[in-house]
Backbone as numpy.savetxt, mean C-alpha at the origin, in Angstrom:
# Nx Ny Nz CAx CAy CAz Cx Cy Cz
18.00 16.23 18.31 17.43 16.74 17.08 16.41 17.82 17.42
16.61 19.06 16.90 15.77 20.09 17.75 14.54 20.38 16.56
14.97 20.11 15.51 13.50 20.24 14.11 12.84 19.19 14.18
11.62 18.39 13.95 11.17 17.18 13.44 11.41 17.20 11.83
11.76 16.13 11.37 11.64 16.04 9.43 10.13 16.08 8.97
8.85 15.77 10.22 7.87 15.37 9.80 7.09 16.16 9.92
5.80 16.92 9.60 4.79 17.85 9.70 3.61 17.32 9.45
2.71 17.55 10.04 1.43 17.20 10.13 0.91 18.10 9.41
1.26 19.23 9.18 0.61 20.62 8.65 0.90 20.06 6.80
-0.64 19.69 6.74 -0.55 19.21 4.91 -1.47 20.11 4.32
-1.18 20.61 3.31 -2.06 21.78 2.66 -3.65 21.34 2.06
-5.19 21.33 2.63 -6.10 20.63 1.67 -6.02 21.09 0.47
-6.09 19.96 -0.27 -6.47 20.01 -1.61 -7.89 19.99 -2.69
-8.54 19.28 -1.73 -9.85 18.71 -2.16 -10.56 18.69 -0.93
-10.47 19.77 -0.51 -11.94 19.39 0.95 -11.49 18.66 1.76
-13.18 18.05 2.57 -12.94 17.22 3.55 -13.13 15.76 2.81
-13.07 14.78 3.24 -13.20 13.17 2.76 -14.09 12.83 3.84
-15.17 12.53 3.39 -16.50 11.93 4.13 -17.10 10.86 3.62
-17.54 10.24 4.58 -17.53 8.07 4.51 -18.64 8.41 5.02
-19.39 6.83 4.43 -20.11 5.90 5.55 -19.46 5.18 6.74
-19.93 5.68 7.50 -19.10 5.20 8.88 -19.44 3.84 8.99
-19.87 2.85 8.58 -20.14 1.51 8.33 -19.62 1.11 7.48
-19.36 1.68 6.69 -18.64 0.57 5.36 -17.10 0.66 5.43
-16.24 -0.64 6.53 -15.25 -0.70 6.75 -14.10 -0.25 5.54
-14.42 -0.94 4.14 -13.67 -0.44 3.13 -13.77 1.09 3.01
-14.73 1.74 2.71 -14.52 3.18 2.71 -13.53 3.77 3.58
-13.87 3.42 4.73 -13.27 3.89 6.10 -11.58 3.56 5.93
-10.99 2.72 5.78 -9.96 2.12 5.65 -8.93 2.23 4.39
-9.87 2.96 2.97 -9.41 3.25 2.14 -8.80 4.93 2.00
-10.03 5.93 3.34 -9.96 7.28 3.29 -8.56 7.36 4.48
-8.50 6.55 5.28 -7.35 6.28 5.97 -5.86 6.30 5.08
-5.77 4.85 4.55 -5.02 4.62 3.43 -4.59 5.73 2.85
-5.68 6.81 2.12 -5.36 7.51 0.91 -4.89 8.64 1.80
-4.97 9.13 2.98 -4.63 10.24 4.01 -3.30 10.20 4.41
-2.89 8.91 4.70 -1.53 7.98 4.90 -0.31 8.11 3.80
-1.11 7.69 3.01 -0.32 8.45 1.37 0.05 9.94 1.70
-0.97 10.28 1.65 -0.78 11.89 1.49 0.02 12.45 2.17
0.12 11.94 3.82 0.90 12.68 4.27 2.30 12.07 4.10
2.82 10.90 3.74 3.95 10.41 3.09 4.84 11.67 2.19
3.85 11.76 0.98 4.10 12.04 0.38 4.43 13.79 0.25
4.10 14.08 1.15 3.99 15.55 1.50 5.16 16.08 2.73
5.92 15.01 2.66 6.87 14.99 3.69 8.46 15.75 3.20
8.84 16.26 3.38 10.41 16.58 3.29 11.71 15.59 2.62
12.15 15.31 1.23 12.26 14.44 0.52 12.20 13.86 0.35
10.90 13.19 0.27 10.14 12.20 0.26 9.36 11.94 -1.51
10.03 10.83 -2.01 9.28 10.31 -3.28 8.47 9.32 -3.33
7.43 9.24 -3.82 6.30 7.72 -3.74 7.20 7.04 -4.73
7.52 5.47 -4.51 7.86 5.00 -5.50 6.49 3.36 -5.47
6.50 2.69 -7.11 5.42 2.24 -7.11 6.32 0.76 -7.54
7.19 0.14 -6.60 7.66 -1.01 -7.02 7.04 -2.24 -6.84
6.20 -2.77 -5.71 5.19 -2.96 -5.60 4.36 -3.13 -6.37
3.89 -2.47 -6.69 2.73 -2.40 -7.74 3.05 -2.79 -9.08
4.45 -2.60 -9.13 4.65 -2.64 -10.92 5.51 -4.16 -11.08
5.62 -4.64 -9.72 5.59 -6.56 -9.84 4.07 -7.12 -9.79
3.12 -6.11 -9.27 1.99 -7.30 -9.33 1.33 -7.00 -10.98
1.61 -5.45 -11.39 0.98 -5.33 -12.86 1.86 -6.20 -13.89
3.44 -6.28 -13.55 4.02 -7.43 -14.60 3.94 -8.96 -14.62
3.33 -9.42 -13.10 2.76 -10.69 -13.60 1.18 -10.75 -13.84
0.50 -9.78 -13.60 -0.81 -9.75 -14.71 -1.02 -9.61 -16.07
0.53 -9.04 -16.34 0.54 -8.48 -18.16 1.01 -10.06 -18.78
1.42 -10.23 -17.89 2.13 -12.22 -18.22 0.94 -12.95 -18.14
0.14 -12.93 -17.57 -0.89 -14.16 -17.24 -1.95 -13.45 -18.36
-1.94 -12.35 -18.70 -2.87 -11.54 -20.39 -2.25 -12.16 -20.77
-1.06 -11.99 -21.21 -0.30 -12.57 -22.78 -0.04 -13.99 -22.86
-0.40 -14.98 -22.14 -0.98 -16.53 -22.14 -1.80 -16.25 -22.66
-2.61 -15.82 -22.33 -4.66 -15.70 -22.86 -4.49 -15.43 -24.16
-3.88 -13.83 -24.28 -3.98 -13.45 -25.46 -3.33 -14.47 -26.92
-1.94 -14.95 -26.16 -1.44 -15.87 -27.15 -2.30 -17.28 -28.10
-2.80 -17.32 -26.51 -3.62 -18.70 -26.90 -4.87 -18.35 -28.30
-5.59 -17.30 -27.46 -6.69 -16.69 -28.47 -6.01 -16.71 -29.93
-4.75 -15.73 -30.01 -4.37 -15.32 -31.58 -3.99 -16.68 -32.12
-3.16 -17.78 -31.44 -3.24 -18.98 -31.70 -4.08 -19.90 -32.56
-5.02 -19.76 -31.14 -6.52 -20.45 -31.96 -7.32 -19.92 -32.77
-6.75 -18.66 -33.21 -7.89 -17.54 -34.47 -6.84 -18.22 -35.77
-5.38 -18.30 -35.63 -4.78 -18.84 -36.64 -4.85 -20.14 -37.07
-4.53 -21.37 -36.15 -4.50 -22.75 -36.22 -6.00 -23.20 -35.55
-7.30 -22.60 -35.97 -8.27 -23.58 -35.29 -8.29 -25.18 -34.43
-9.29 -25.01 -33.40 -8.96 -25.89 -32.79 -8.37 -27.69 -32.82
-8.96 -28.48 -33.40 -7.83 -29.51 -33.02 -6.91 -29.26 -32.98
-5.83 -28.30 -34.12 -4.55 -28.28 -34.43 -4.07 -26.91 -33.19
-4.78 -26.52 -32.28 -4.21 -25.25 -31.35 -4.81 -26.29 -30.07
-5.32 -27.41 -30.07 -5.16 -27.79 -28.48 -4.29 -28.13 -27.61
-3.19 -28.08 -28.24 -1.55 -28.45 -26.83 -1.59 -26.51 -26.59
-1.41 -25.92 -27.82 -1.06 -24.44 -27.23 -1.60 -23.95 -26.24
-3.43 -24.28 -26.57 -4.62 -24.38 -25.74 -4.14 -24.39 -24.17
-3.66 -25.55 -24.40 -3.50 -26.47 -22.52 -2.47 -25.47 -22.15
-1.42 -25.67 -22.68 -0.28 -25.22 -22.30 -1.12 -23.47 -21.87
-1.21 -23.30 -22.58 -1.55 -21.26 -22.40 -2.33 -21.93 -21.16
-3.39 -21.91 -20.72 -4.45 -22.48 -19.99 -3.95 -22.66 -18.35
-3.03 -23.69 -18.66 -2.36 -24.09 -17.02 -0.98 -22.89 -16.69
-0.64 -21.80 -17.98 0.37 -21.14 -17.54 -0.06 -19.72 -17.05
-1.72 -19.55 -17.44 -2.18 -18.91 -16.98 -2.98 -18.24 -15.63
-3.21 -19.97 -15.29 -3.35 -20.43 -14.06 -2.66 -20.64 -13.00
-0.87 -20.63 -13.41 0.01 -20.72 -12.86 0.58 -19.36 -12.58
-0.10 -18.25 -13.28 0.59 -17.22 -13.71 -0.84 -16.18 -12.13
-1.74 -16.57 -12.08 -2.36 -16.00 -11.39 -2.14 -16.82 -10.00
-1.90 -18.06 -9.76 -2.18 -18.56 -8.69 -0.20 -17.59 -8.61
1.06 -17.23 -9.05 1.89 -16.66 -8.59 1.56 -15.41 -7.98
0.51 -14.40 -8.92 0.03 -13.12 -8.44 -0.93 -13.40 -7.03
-1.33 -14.13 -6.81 -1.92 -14.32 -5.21 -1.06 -14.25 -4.53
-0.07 -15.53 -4.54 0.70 -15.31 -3.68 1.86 -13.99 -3.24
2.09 -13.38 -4.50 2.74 -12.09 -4.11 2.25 -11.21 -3.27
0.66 -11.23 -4.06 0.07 -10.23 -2.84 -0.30 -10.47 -1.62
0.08 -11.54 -1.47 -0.56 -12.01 -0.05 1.28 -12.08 0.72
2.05 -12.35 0.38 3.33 -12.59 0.84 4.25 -11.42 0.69
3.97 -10.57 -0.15 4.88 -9.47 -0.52 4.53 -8.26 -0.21
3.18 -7.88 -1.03 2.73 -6.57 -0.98 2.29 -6.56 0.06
1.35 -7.38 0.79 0.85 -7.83 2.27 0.50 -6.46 2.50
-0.59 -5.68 2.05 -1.52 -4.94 2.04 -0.57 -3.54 2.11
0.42 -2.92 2.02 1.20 -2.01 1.65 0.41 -1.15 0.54
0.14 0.32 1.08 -0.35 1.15 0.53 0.41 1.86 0.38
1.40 2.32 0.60 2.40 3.64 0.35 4.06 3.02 0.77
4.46 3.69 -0.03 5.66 3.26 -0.31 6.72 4.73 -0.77
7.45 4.39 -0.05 8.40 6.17 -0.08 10.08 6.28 0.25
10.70 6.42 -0.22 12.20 7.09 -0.69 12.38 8.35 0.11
13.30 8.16 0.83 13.25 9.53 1.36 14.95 10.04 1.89
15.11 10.60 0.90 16.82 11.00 1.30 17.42 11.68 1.45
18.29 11.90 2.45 18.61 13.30 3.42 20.00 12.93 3.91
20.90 13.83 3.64 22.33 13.84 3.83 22.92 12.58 3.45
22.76 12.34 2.17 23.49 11.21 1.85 22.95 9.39 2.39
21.93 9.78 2.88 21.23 8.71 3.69 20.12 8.42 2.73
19.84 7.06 2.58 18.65 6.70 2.00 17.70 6.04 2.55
16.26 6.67 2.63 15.48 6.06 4.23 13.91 5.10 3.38
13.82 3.93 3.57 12.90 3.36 2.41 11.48 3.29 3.39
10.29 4.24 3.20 9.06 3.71 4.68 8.30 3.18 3.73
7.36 2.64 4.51 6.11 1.43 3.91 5.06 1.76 4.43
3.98 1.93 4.35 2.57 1.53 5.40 1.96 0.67 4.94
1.83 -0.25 5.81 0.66 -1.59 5.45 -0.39 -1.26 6.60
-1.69 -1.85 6.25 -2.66 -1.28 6.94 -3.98 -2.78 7.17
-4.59 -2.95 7.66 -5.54 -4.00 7.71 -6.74 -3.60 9.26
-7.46 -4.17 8.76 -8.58 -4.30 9.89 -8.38 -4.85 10.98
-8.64 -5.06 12.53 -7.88 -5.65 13.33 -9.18 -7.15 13.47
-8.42 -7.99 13.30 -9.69 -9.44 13.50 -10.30 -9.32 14.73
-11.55 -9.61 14.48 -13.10 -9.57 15.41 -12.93 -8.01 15.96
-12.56 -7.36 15.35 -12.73 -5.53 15.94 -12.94 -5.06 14.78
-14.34 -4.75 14.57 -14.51 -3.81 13.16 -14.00 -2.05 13.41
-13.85 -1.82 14.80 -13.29 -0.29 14.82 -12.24 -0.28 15.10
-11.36 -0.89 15.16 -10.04 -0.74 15.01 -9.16 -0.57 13.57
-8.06 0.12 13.45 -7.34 0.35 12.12 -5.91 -0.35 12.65
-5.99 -1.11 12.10 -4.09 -1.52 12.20 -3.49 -1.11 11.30
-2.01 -0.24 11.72 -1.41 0.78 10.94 0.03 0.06 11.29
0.94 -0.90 10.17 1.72 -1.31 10.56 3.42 -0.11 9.70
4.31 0.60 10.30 5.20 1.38 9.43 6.52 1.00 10.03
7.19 0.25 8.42 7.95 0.15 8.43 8.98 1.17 7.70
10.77 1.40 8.42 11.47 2.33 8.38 12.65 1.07 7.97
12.99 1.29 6.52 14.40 0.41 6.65 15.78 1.49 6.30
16.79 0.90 6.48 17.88 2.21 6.62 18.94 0.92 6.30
19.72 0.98 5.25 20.18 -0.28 5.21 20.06 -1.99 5.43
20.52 -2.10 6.44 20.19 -3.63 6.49 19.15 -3.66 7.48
18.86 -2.40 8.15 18.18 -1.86 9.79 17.02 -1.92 9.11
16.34 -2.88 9.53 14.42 -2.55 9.37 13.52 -2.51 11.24
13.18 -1.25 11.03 12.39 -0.95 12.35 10.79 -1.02 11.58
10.19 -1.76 12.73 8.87 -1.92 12.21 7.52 -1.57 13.66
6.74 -0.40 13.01 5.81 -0.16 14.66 4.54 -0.42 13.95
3.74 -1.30 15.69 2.37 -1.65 14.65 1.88 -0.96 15.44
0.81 -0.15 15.37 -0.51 0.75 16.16 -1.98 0.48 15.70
-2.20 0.31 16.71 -3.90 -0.18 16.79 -4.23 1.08 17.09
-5.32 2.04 16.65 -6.24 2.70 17.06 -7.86 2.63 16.98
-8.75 3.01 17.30 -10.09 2.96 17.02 -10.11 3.96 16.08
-11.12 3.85 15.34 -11.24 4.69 14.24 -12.18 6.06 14.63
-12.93 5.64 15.91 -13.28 6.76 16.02 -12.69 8.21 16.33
-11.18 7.95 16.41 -10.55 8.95 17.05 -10.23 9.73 15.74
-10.55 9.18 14.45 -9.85 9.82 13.26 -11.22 10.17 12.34
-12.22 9.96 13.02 -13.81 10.41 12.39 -14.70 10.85 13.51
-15.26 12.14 12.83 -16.46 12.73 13.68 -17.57 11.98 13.69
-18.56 12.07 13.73 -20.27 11.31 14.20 -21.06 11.55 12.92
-20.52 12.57 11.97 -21.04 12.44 10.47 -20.20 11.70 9.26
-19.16 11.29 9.62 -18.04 10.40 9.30 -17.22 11.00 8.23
-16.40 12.52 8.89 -15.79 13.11 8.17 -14.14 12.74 8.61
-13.39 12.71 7.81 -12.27 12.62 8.56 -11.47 13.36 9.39
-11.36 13.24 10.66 -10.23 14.48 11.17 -9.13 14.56 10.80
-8.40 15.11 9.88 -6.87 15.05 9.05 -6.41 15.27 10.76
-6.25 16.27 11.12 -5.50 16.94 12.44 -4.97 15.54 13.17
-6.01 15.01 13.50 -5.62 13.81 14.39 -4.88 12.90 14.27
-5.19 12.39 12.64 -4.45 11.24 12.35 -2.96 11.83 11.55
-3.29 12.67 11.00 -2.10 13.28 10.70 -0.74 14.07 11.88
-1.40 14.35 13.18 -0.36 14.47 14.33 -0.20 12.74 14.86
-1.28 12.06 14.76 -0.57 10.56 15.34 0.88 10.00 14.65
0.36 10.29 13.03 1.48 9.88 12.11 2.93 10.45 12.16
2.87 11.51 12.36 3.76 12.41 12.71 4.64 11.88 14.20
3.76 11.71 14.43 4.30 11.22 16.17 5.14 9.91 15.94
4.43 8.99 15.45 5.23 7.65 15.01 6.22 7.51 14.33
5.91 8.72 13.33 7.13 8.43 12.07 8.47 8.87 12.54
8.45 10.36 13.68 9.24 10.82 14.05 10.27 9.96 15.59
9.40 9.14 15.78 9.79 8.03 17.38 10.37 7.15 16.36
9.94 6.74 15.66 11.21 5.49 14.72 12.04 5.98 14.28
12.14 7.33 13.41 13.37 8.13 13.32 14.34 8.29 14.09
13.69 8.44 14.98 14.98 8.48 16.26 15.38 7.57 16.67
14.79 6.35 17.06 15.24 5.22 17.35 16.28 4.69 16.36
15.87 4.69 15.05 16.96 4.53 14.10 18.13 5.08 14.55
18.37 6.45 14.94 19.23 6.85 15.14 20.24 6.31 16.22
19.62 5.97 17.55 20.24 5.02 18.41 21.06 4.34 18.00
């Protein structure tokens, strides 16, 4: 393959993105949202939000218990709305203790999510991302590449300092040629 599909070269839009270099969430979110970006800035490449729109449809389910119950009990005051009561109550509870578990089992910290299709090929990537346990400077960057039934999955640990200066600006360059580097080594391997 003599082109890469992938480019590091992303046009700014908004400046630089500058953190508190201590506050792991900041740090990990300007990562995240950079990760996106360059996803999405890739060569037919679509964000799709499927993900997201299973954890917003069992939140709109575990509202409309609540809400039911409420309009319920505004109509049939209480003695005569306490089974609806219970019932709404434990299905609501049932309805959030399901949304935990999705996100903890499904979405499993997945920030970007992307479609990407080229000669008749349909290529599905993921990034999930997390802190590395007892290493507050580390970024775990886990990307998965599925291609049919083929799921290739690379995890990379880096320190974060390699992707922030000493005023805690982000270096796009860096992390955006690492990404590039990875996305394009599983590409190929796929190909194998």
């Amino acid at each position: 393959m003599s082109k890469s599909l992938f480019t590091s070269k992303i046009t700014e839009e908004n400046g630089e993105t500058k953190i508190d270099k201590w506050d792991w969430n900041a740090l990990k979110n300007a990562l995240d949202d950079a990760g996106r970006k360059f996803l999405t800035n890739q060569k037919d490449c679509v964000e799709t939000h499927s993900l997201m729109n299973g954890r917003l449809l069992i939140s709109t389910i575990a509202v409309l218990f609540s809400l039911y119950a409420i309009g319920y009990d505004y109509l049939y005051p209480f003695p005569e709305s306490k089974l609806v009561i219970i019932v709404c109550v434990f299905s609501y509870f049932a309805s959030v203790g399901i949304l935990t578990l999705y996100t903890s089992f499904i979405e499993k910290g997945c920030f970007a999510q992307i479609v990407q299709k080229l000669d008749n090929n349909t290529f599905y990537w993921k990034f999930f991302s997390k802190q590395k346990p007892q290493k507050e400077n580390f970024y775990v960057l886990t990307i998965e590449l599925q291609h049919g039934n083929k799921v290739i999955r690379k995890i990379v640990e880096q320190s974060v300092a390699k992707y922030f200066d000493v005023n805690g600006v982000l270096v796009e360059k860096n992390y955006y040629s690492d990404l590039e580097k990875f996305c394009s080594q599983m590409f190929n391997e796929k190909r194998e």
